[in-house]
Structures are given as C-alpha cells and as structure tokens.
Coordinates of C-alpha atoms and ligand atoms in Angstrom, one line a residue:
X205 CA 28.1 -30.9 149.2
X206 CA 31.5 -31.7 150.2
X207 CA 32.5 -34.6 150.5
X208 CA 30.5 -35.5 147.7
X209 CA 29.6 -39.2 147.0
X210 CA 30.6 -40.1 143.6
X211 CA 30.6 -43.7 141.7
X212 CA 32.7 -44.0 138.6
X213 CA 31.8 -46.5 136.0
X214 CA 34.6 -48.1 134.3
X215 CA 38.1 -48.4 136.2
X216 CA 40.6 -48.2 133.4
X217 CA 43.0 -45.2 132.9
X218 CA 40.4 -42.3 132.7
X219 CA 38.0 -43.8 135.1
X220 CA 40.6 -44.9 137.7
X221 CA 42.6 -41.7 137.6
X222 CA 39.5 -39.5 138.1
X223 CA 38.2 -42.1 141.0
X224 CA 41.8 -41.8 142.9
X225 CA 41.7 -38.2 142.1
X226 CA 38.4 -37.1 143.5
X227 CA 39.0 -39.6 146.5
X228 CA 42.2 -37.8 147.1
X229 CA 40.2 -34.4 147.5
X230 CA 38.3 -36.6 150.2
X231 CA 35.3 -37.2 148.7
X232 CA 33.7 -40.7 148.8
X233 CA 34.1 -42.5 145.8
X234 CA 33.2 -46.2 144.5
X235 CA 34.9 -47.5 141.6
X236 CA 33.0 -49.8 139.7
X237 CA 34.0 -52.4 136.6
X238 CA 33.1 -55.3 135.1
X239 CA 36.4 -57.0 135.4
X240 CA 36.8 -58.6 138.9
X241 CA 40.6 -59.0 138.6
X242 CA 41.0 -55.1 138.4
X243 CA 38.2 -54.9 141.2
X244 CA 40.4 -57.0 143.4
X245 CA 43.6 -55.3 142.9
X246 CA 42.2 -51.7 143.2
X247 CA 40.8 -52.8 146.8
X248 CA 44.4 -54.3 147.6
X249 CA 45.9 -51.0 146.6
X250 CA 47.6 -52.0 143.6
X251 CA 46.4 -50.1 140.2
X252 CA 46.2 -52.2 137.4
X253 CA 47.7 -49.6 135.0
X254 CA 50.9 -48.0 135.6
X255 CA 50.8 -44.4 136.1
X256 CA 53.0 -42.0 138.4
X257 CA 51.4 -41.2 141.8
X258 CA 48.6 -43.3 141.2
X259 CA 49.5 -46.1 143.6
X260 CA 50.6 -44.0 146.5
X261 CA 47.3 -41.8 146.1
X262 CA 45.2 -45.1 146.0
X263 CA 46.7 -46.5 149.2
X264 CA 46.5 -43.3 150.7
X265 CA 42.7 -42.9 149.6
X266 CA 42.2 -46.5 151.0
X267 CA 43.6 -45.9 154.1
X268 CA 41.4 -43.0 154.6
X269 CA 38.2 -45.2 153.5
X270 CA 37.8 -42.7 150.7
X271 CA 37.5 -45.1 148.1
X272 CA 36.4 -48.8 147.5
X273 CA 36.1 -50.7 144.3
X274 CA 33.2 -53.2 143.4
X275 CA 31.5 -54.9 140.2
X276 CA 28.1 -53.9 141.9
X277 CA 27.0 -51.1 139.7
X278 CA 23.6 -50.9 141.4
X279 CA 24.6 -50.4 145.0
X280 CA 27.1 -48.1 143.7
X281 CA 24.8 -45.7 142.1
X282 CA 22.2 -46.2 144.9
X283 CA 24.8 -45.1 147.6
X284 CA 26.3 -42.2 145.6
X285 CA 24.7 -39.0 144.3
X286 CA 26.9 -38.4 141.1
X287 CA 28.0 -41.1 138.6
X288 CA 30.8 -40.7 136.0
X289 CA 30.5 -42.9 133.2
X290 CA 34.2 -43.8 132.0
X291 CA 33.5 -46.7 130.0
X292 CA 35.7 -47.4 126.7
X293 CA 34.4 -46.1 123.5
X294 CA 36.7 -47.8 121.0
X295 CA 36.5 -47.7 117.4
X296 CA 34.8 -50.0 115.0
X297 CA 36.5 -51.4 112.0
X298 CA 35.5 -48.3 109.8
X299 CA 36.8 -46.2 112.4
X300 CA 33.5 -45.2 113.8
X301 CA 32.8 -45.0 117.3
X302 CA 31.8 -48.5 119.0
X303 CA 29.2 -47.2 121.8
X304 CA 28.5 -50.8 123.0
X305 CA 29.6 -50.2 126.4
X306 CA 28.2 -46.9 126.8
X307 CA 25.0 -48.4 125.7
X308 CA 25.2 -51.2 128.2
X309 CA 25.9 -48.8 131.1
X310 CA 22.9 -46.6 130.0
X311 CA 20.6 -49.6 130.2
X312 CA 22.0 -50.4 133.7
X313 CA 21.6 -46.8 134.9
X314 CA 18.2 -46.8 133.6
X315 CA 17.3 -49.9 135.5
X316 CA 18.9 -48.3 138.7
X317 CA 17.4 -44.8 138.5
X318 CA 14.1 -46.6 137.9
X319 CA 14.5 -47.8 141.7
X320 CA 16.1 -44.3 142.9
X321 CA 13.6 -42.0 144.6
X322 CA 16.6 -39.4 144.8
X323 CA 18.0 -37.2 142.2
X324 CA 21.2 -38.5 140.9
X325 CA 23.5 -36.6 138.0
X326 CA 24.9 -38.6 135.3
X327 CA 27.9 -37.3 134.0
X328 CA 29.8 -38.7 130.9
X329 CA 33.6 -38.9 130.9
X330 CA 34.4 -41.0 128.1
X331 CA 34.7 -39.4 124.8
X332 CA 31.9 -39.5 122.6
X333 CA 30.9 -38.0 119.4
X334 CA 28.6 -35.0 119.4
X335 CA 25.1 -36.0 120.0
X336 CA 25.8 -39.2 122.2
X337 CA 25.2 -38.0 125.6
X338 CA 21.7 -36.7 124.7
X339 CA 20.4 -38.9 122.1
X340 CA 22.0 -42.1 123.2
X341 CA 22.6 -42.1 127.0
X342 CA 20.0 -39.9 128.2
X343 CA 17.6 -41.4 125.8
X344 CA 18.2 -44.7 127.0
X345 CA 18.2 -43.9 130.6
X346 CA 14.9 -42.2 130.1
X347 CA 13.0 -44.9 128.3
X348 CA 14.2 -47.5 130.6
X349 CA 13.6 -45.6 133.8
X350 CA 10.6 -44.0 133.0
X351 CA 12.4 -40.7 134.2
X352 CA 12.9 -37.3 133.2
X353 CA 16.4 -35.5 132.4
X354 CA 16.6 -32.4 134.4
X355 CA 13.5 -33.1 136.5
X356 CA 14.6 -36.7 137.8
X357 CA 17.9 -36.9 137.1
X358 CA 21.0 -34.4 136.2
X359 CA 22.8 -34.8 132.9
X360 CA 26.2 -33.7 132.0
X361 CA 29.4 -34.3 129.6
X362 CA 32.7 -33.3 131.1
X363 CA 35.4 -34.6 128.7
X364 CA 38.6 -36.1 129.9
X365 CA 41.9 -34.5 128.9
X366 CA 44.4 -36.3 130.8
X367 CA 47.7 -37.4 129.4
X368 CA 48.7 -40.7 130.0
X369 CA 52.1 -40.7 131.8
X370 CA 51.1 -37.6 133.5
X371 CA 47.5 -38.6 134.3
X372 CA 47.7 -38.1 138.1
X373 CA 49.4 -34.7 137.4
X374 CA 46.9 -33.6 135.0
X375 CA 44.1 -34.6 137.1
X376 CA 45.2 -32.5 140.1
X377 CA 46.3 -29.2 137.9
X378 CA 44.3 -29.5 134.7
X379 CA 44.7 -26.7 132.0
X380 CA 40.7 -26.1 132.3
X381 CA 37.8 -28.1 133.1
X382 CA 34.8 -28.2 130.5
X383 CA 31.4 -28.8 131.7
X384 CA 28.6 -29.4 129.2
X385 CA 25.5 -29.2 131.2
X386 CA 21.6 -30.1 130.1
X387 CA 20.5 -28.4 133.3
X388 CA 21.9 -26.0 135.7
X389 CA 21.7 -28.0 138.6
X390 CA 24.2 -30.8 137.0
X391 CA 26.3 -27.8 135.8
X392 CA 26.6 -26.3 139.3
X393 CA 27.1 -29.7 141.1
X394 CA 30.0 -30.4 138.5
X395 CA 31.6 -26.9 139.3
X396 CA 31.6 -27.3 143.0
X397 CA 33.2 -30.6 142.3
X398 CA 35.9 -29.4 140.0
X399 CA 36.4 -25.6 141.5
X400 CA 39.3 -27.0 144.0
X401 CA 41.1 -27.9 141.0
X402 CA 41.0 -24.6 138.7
X403 CA 39.6 -21.5 138.1
X404 CA 39.4 -22.1 134.4
X405 CA 36.1 -23.9 134.1
X406 CA 34.2 -23.6 130.9
X407 CA 30.5 -23.9 131.1
X408 CA 28.8 -24.8 127.7
X409 CA 26.1 -27.1 126.5
X410 CA 26.6 -31.1 126.0
X411 CA 27.2 -31.0 122.2
X412 CA 29.7 -28.3 122.4
X413 CA 31.6 -30.1 125.0
X414 CA 31.7 -33.4 123.3
X415 CA 33.1 -31.6 120.3
X416 CA 35.8 -29.4 122.4
X417 CA 37.5 -33.1 123.0
X418 CA 37.4 -34.3 119.6
X419 CA 38.7 -30.7 118.3
X420 CA 41.5 -30.8 120.7
X421 CA 42.7 -34.0 120.1
X422 CA 42.5 -33.8 116.3
X423 CA 44.3 -30.5 116.4
X424 CA 47.1 -32.2 118.7
X425 CA 47.2 -35.0 116.0
X426 CA 47.4 -32.5 113.1
X427 CA 50.5 -30.6 114.7
X428 CA 52.4 -34.0 114.9
X429 CA 51.4 -35.4 111.6
X430 CA 52.2 -31.7 110.1
X431 CA 55.8 -31.8 111.9
X432 CA 56.5 -35.5 110.8
X433 CA 55.8 -34.4 107.2
X434 CA 58.1 -31.4 107.3
X435 CA 60.5 -33.9 109.2
X436 CA 60.5 -36.1 105.9
X437 CA 61.0 -33.2 104.0
X438 CA 64.0 -32.0 106.0
X439 CA 65.5 -35.5 106.4
X440 CA 65.8 -35.6 102.4
X441 CA 67.2 -31.8 102.6
X442 CA 69.5 -32.8 105.5
X443 CA 68.0 -30.3 107.7
X444 CA 67.4 -31.3 111.5
X445 CA 63.7 -30.8 111.8
X446 CA 64.0 -30.1 115.6
X447 CA 66.1 -27.0 114.6
X448 CA 63.5 -26.0 112.4
X449 CA 60.6 -26.5 114.7
X450 CA 62.7 -24.5 117.5
X451 CA 62.5 -21.7 115.4
X452 CA 59.2 -22.2 114.4
X453 CA 57.8 -22.7 117.8
X454 CA 58.6 -19.5 119.2
X455 CA 55.9 -17.6 117.5
X456 CA 53.5 -17.5 120.0
X457 CA 50.5 -18.1 117.7
X458 CA 52.2 -21.6 117.1
X459 CA 53.8 -22.3 120.7
X460 CA 56.6 -25.0 121.0
X461 CA 54.4 -27.9 121.9
X462 CA 53.7 -30.8 119.9
X463 CA 56.0 -30.1 117.3
X464 CA 58.4 -33.4 117.8
X465 CA 58.8 -35.3 115.0
X466 CA 59.3 -39.0 115.3
X467 CA 57.8 -42.2 114.2
X468 CA 54.2 -41.3 114.9
X469 CA 51.6 -40.9 117.3
X470 CA 49.9 -43.7 119.1
X471 CA 47.6 -44.1 122.1
X472 CA 44.1 -44.9 123.2
X473 CA 43.1 -41.4 122.2
X474 CA 44.5 -39.8 119.0
X475 CA 44.1 -42.3 116.4
X476 CA 40.5 -43.6 117.7
X477 CA 39.1 -39.9 118.0
X478 CA 40.3 -38.6 114.9
X479 CA 38.7 -41.5 113.1
X480 CA 35.7 -41.0 114.8
X481 CA 35.5 -37.5 114.4
X482 CA 36.1 -38.3 110.3
X483 CA 33.3 -41.1 110.5
X484 CA 31.1 -38.8 112.3
X485 CA 31.8 -36.1 109.5
X486 CA 31.1 -38.5 106.8
X487 CA 28.2 -39.6 108.3
X488 CA 26.9 -36.0 108.3
X489 CA 27.8 -35.6 104.6
X490 CA 31.4 -33.8 105.0
X491 CA 34.8 -35.2 103.8
X492 CA 37.1 -34.2 106.1
X493 CA 40.2 -34.2 103.9
X494 CA 42.7 -32.4 106.3
X495 CA 41.9 -35.1 109.1
X496 CA 42.2 -38.1 106.7
X497 CA 46.0 -36.9 105.9
X498 CA 46.7 -36.7 109.5
X499 CA 45.9 -40.4 109.8
X500 CA 47.5 -41.2 106.5
X501 CA 51.0 -39.4 107.3
X502 CA 50.7 -41.2 110.7
X503 CA 50.1 -44.6 109.3
X504 CA 53.2 -44.6 107.1
X505 CA 55.7 -42.6 109.6
X506 CA 56.5 -45.8 111.6
X507 CA 57.6 -47.8 108.2
X508 CA 60.2 -45.0 107.6
X509 CA 62.1 -47.0 110.6
X510 CA 61.9 -50.1 108.6
X511 CA 63.3 -47.8 105.3
X512 CA 66.2 -46.7 107.3
X513 CA 67.2 -50.0 108.7
X514 CA 67.3 -51.2 104.6
X515 CA 69.7 -48.3 103.7
X516 CA 72.1 -49.8 106.1
X517 CA 71.1 -53.4 106.1
X518 CA 69.8 -53.8 102.7
X519 CA 67.7 -57.1 103.1
X520 CA 66.3 -57.5 106.7
X521 CA 65.6 -61.1 106.3
X522 CA 67.1 -62.8 109.5
X523 CA 68.7 -59.5 110.6
X524 CA 68.6 -59.0 114.4
X525 CA 66.8 -56.1 115.1
X526 CA 66.1 -54.9 118.4
X527 CA 63.2 -52.5 119.5
X528 CA 63.7 -50.2 122.7
X529 CA 60.4 -49.1 123.8
X530 CA 56.9 -50.4 123.1
X531 CA 55.0 -48.2 124.9
X532 CA 53.1 -45.3 122.8
X533 CA 54.8 -43.0 125.1
X534 CA 57.2 -42.9 128.1
X535 CA 55.6 -43.2 131.7
X536 CA 52.9 -45.7 130.7
X537 CA 52.5 -49.4 129.8
X538 CA 49.6 -48.5 127.3
X539 CA 50.4 -50.0 123.9
X540 CA 47.2 -49.1 122.3
X541 CA 47.8 -48.4 118.7
X542 CA 51.7 -47.5 119.3
X543 CA 54.0 -47.4 116.5
X544 CA 56.0 -50.4 118.0
X545 CA 53.2 -52.8 116.8
X546 CA 53.5 -51.4 113.3
X547 CA 57.1 -51.7 113.2
X548 CA 57.1 -55.1 114.3
X549 CA 54.5 -56.3 111.9
X550 CA 56.6 -54.8 109.3
X551 CA 59.7 -56.6 110.6
X552 CA 57.8 -60.0 110.8
X553 CA 56.7 -59.4 107.1
X554 CA 60.2 -59.0 105.7
X555 CA 61.8 -62.1 108.2
X556 CA 63.6 -60.1 110.5
X557 CA 64.3 -61.8 114.0
X558 CA 63.0 -59.2 116.5
X559 CA 64.1 -58.6 120.2
X560 CA 62.0 -56.0 122.0
X561 CA 62.8 -54.4 125.6
X562 CA 60.4 -51.8 127.4
X563 CA 60.5 -51.1 131.1
X564 CA 56.5 -51.0 131.4
X565 CA 55.1 -52.6 128.2
X566 CA 56.4 -56.1 128.0
X567 CA 53.5 -58.0 129.2
X568 CA 51.0 -56.0 126.9
X569 CA 53.2 -56.5 123.9
X570 CA 53.3 -60.3 124.7
X571 CA 49.7 -60.6 124.7
X572 CA 49.9 -59.6 121.1
X573 CA 52.9 -61.1 119.7
X574 CA 53.6 -64.2 121.9
X575 CA 56.5 -66.2 120.6
X576 CA 56.9 -64.7 117.6
X577 CA 59.6 -62.2 119.1
X578 CA 62.0 -62.5 121.7
X579 CA 61.6 -60.5 125.0
X580 CA 64.9 -59.5 126.6
X581 CA 65.1 -59.1 130.3
X582 CA 67.0 -56.0 130.4
X583 CA 68.2 -53.3 127.9
X584 CA 71.5 -54.5 127.6
X585 CA 70.5 -57.9 126.9
X586 CA 68.2 -56.5 124.2
X587 CA 71.1 -54.4 122.7
X588 CA 73.7 -56.9 122.9
X589 CA 72.0 -59.4 120.3
X590 CA 71.4 -56.9 117.5
X591 CA 72.3 -56.1 114.4
X592 CA 70.3 -52.7 114.3
X593 CA 68.7 -51.0 117.4
X594 CA 65.5 -48.8 117.0
X595 CA 64.7 -46.7 119.5
X596 CA 60.5 -46.3 119.7
X597 CA 59.8 -44.8 122.8
X598 CA 62.0 -42.3 124.5
X599 CA 62.4 -43.6 127.8
X600 CA 64.8 -41.5 129.6
X601 CA 67.0 -45.2 130.7
X602 CA 67.7 -45.1 126.5
X603 CA 69.6 -41.8 126.4
X604 CA 73.0 -43.3 127.8
X605 CA 75.0 -43.4 124.3
X606 CA 77.4 -45.8 126.0
X607 CA 75.1 -48.4 126.0
X608 CA 74.9 -48.8 122.4
X609 CA 78.9 -49.7 121.8
X610 CA 79.0 -48.2 118.3
X611 CA 76.2 -50.7 117.1
X612 CA 73.6 -49.0 114.3
X613 CA 71.0 -46.9 116.1
X614 CA 67.7 -45.8 114.3
X615 CA 66.4 -43.2 116.6
X616 CA 62.6 -42.6 116.2
X617 CA 62.4 -40.3 119.2
X618 CA 65.3 -38.1 119.1
X619 CA 66.6 -39.7 122.2
X620 CA 70.2 -39.5 121.7
X621 CA 72.4 -36.6 120.3
X622 CA 73.3 -37.6 116.2
X623 CA 76.4 -35.5 116.6
X624 CA 78.1 -37.5 119.2
X625 CA 76.4 -41.0 118.5
X626 CA 78.5 -43.1 116.4
X627 CA 76.6 -44.9 113.8
X628 CA 73.5 -43.2 114.3
X629 CA 70.5 -42.4 112.0
X630 CA 67.8 -40.2 113.1
X631 CA 64.2 -40.6 111.5
X632 CA 63.8 -36.7 110.5
X633 CA 67.0 -35.4 111.1
Ligands
NAD291 N1 43.2 -43.3 128.4 C1 43.2 -42.0 128.4 O1 44.3 -41.1 128.7 C2 42.1 -41.1 128.2 C3 42.3 -39.9 128.2 C4 41.0 -39.0 127.8 C5 40.0 -39.4 127.6 N2 39.7 -40.9 127.5 C6 38.5 -41.5 127.4 O2 38.0 -42.3 128.4 C7 37.2 -43.4 127.9 C8 37.9 -44.6 128.7 O3 39.1 -44.9 128.5 P1 40.2 -45.7 129.1 O4 41.3 -45.6 128.4 O5 40.1 -45.4 130.7 O6 39.6 -47.3 128.9 P2 39.9 -48.6 129.6 O7 39.4 -49.5 128.3 O8 41.3 -48.6 130.0 O9 39.1 -48.7 130.7 C9 37.4 -48.8 130.4 C10 37.4 -49.8 131.4 O10 35.6 -49.9 131.6 C11 34.9 -51.2 131.8 N3 33.9 -51.4 131.5 C12 33.1 -51.7 130.1 N4 32.0 -51.9 130.3 C13 31.9 -51.8 131.4 C14 30.5 -51.9 132.2 N5 29.4 -52.2 131.6 N6 30.3 -51.6 133.8 C15 31.6 -51.2 134.2 N7 33.0 -51.1 133.8 C16 32.7 -51.4 132.5 C17 36.3 -52.0 131.4 O11 36.2 -53.5 131.8 C18 37.5 -51.3 131.3 O12 38.2 -51.4 132.7 C19 37.4 -43.5 126.5 O13 36.1 -42.9 125.8 C20 38.5 -42.5 126.4 O14 38.4 -41.9 124.8 C21 40.6 -41.6 127.8

C-alpha cells in the first residue's frame, strides 16, 4: 500500500497542499489541472499560490521524484490507484453550490474508468453539499463508465479542513480526518493513507462527512458574526470587546478561539459554504434564520470601517484613504470574499482616493480594481499618502505604531494597542 499512487484533480489551494503533503509522506503523486500555467509552475517547483512551507516541500518532493504535474487527467488516473477530486465548488448567484467543475470531472472519470480494468478509489475532497458525492459524482461515473461503485471502483468523501495561511501545517498535523465511505475497502485505503498523520480518524457514511464540513464552517462563521455583533454593541457602550471575550472564552464550553471581533470574515470557504448550506436548507423546505443572520452581520461589518472614517473626516469625497492589508487573512494572497473588496467598493462609491498595500495580495486585487485605485510599492509609501489608514488584514508588519506618525488609524483587526497609539479608532473597541 505504501507508497500509494495518488492523483489529485485540481491544483488550487486544497488540491496542491494535499498533493504536496501526500508526496512529502513519500507517496507518488500526480497533480492534475486544466490550467497549463499552474502545471508548468508546479513542475518548476514554484507553487502558484503562497503558503508557508509549500515551496520547500514541493521542491523537495520534485527532487525525490515523488510528485509531478500534468493536464493529462486520463494518464494520471490510469497510472494511479486513488484519485482525489479537489476542484472548486463556487457559489451560484443565489448562493447555491455551483457543481459544474465537479460534474465535468465526474464525466472525465467515467470515461477513463470505462477503460481501466483495475479497481480505483475515487475520493471527493472538494466541499460539496450532502448528497453530491453519491447522487452526482458516483451516478455520473456509473452511467458514463458502466461500472459499479463498491465493486469496480471505490467511493469516499473526505472533507478538507485546512486553514489558508497554515495549510501545510494543518495537512501534516490535522485535528482530525473525516472519512465518509461508501464501501469498507475505500475507507480502509483512506485510513491507511491518513493514519500517519493522526489517530483522530472518524469513519462515517458519505452524507455525514459532507455535512460535517458544512457544520464546522457554519459554526465557526457563526462564532465570528456573533462576536462582531457583541463588538458593535460594546463599541457603543465604550467597552473593549476583546476584554469581554477574554472573560467569555475561558469557559471551556465556549473556548477562546474564533472570538476575535473585526471587519468580518472572508475567504474561499466561510461565505461560500454558509450560503450553500442556506440554499440547500431552503431547497428542502427549511428556513435557516440563524445562518441568514450570520451572513447579514458579516456583509455589514466591513461598512463599519467607512462609518468610523466618516466620524472623523465627515465627507470622504477626495479624501486619501489607505488600506493596509487586502488578503482575507494574514499568511495568504487569497482575496476571495475579502472584506477589503467591500471596503474599497464602498470608498469608491463615496469618491475617496484609495491607496492600497499588502505584502502578498496586490496582484490579485489589481485584477479586480485595475486603475481605479493606487497600488503603493511599500507600506511606508501607502501611509505617507493618506488622510486615514484602515488596517484590514493583521499582517505582523503593520504592528509597529511608529509607522503611522500620528495619522488617523482605523483598525479593523486589533493590530495596534489603542492605549498607546495616537489618533486611533478600533472597529469594536
Ligand atoms: N481553499 C481552502 O483553504 C479550502 C479549504 C477546505 C476546503 N476547500 C474546498 O476545496 C475545493 C477546492 O478549493 P480551492 O480553494 O483549492 O479552489 P481553487 O479554485 O484554488 O482550485 C481549483 C482548481 O481546480 C482546477 N480545475 C477546475 N476544473 C478542473 C478540471 N476539470 N480538471 C482539473 N482541474 C480543474 C482549477 O483550474 C483550479 O486550479 C473547494 O470545494 C473548496 O471549498 C478549500
């Protein structure tokens, strides 16, 4: 069994980290993507995304011959025994899950498995609403290939819990691994693959595994929106919500994590997954009011930054506003659903002159706003040209109070100490 031969379809954040992680464990891994540019970069040892430790591990795996990348899905599946599906599952306009990439890969896999005479295990890693793996992925593969799940091919769903910014670490030291298995053989294969990483392996049915992922993300998103709402109340009462949550989080039933108020959550997972769960609930006749509120609070939270800027500067037209931090959190270049995007859009609406700086995410934000905003080469340049500075992502390099030389700072992430920073406004403290 070890080393296992693995193909990973989709070489984005989730797929590439898994591919490099399994290669690091001395398995033989093939990364597959439709994007030739990504494939070329991976084969050169350059990850197309930024994640701490990813580049070193990728280079090491390439040197040992444990990983390669290709656009040829057919050969990759033929040459391996296990395939992970890690393509994107974005939102449709109504928030429901868009399964076009999943469906396409399922068709491809059906065509390939038709010609393969060996048993092959298919595992969905992408986040998919309950029922997708069995009703869409497996059914499509069966109807295209004429083969049967459990007999000719194995079927499992193992949700991905990695945190962007800590993804490599999370892969190597997961809290738990969830294996949703259609058949024991597939479950055993995945168990063997993961047992090197943790003893906390939960084996369950496929629908439950799919739901565990949505429930985890919905719960974490709820903690954040809850804390932001308490933070907004605290701000009006002139109480520091961080002091409050310190006292609250010591209750072991609550835990101190995800109680940090700020300008809202973003990223490729929380907003998309909560919206997909809402849409799925509605489609089966249940109105998820709590989850709707989680999204509502999160949409209005970045606008608190504008409200606070107006409190100090009144009219923001032609005012020079600097955003420090664009990525949805430190340690990544990912700006998907980042609060920075809402803040920039709101500032553009009121005619502010916007300068931005982020150590990793400038290219990604430029792809959205092009010449409508100014991109500063350094944080010092960004700060120099401003009437107000908004800290939107808590990169460590923004923590030096001396940088701001008494300019107005609106801190969306508790990056600075409000007691020692002059001319300071915290979003919820
Ligand atoms: N990003 C995360 O931190 C994270 C964490 C947990 C779960 N997930 C889940 O993992 C899945 C992937 O997310 P991501 O952030 O890695 O997405 P991503 O958009 O970064 O990567 C998806 C990749 O799939 C490729 N792709 C699309 N169609 C393909 C096809 N037919 N064949 C081969 N490759 C194809 C795309 O080119 C892209 O490179 C999603 O369901 C997401 O919810 C992501």
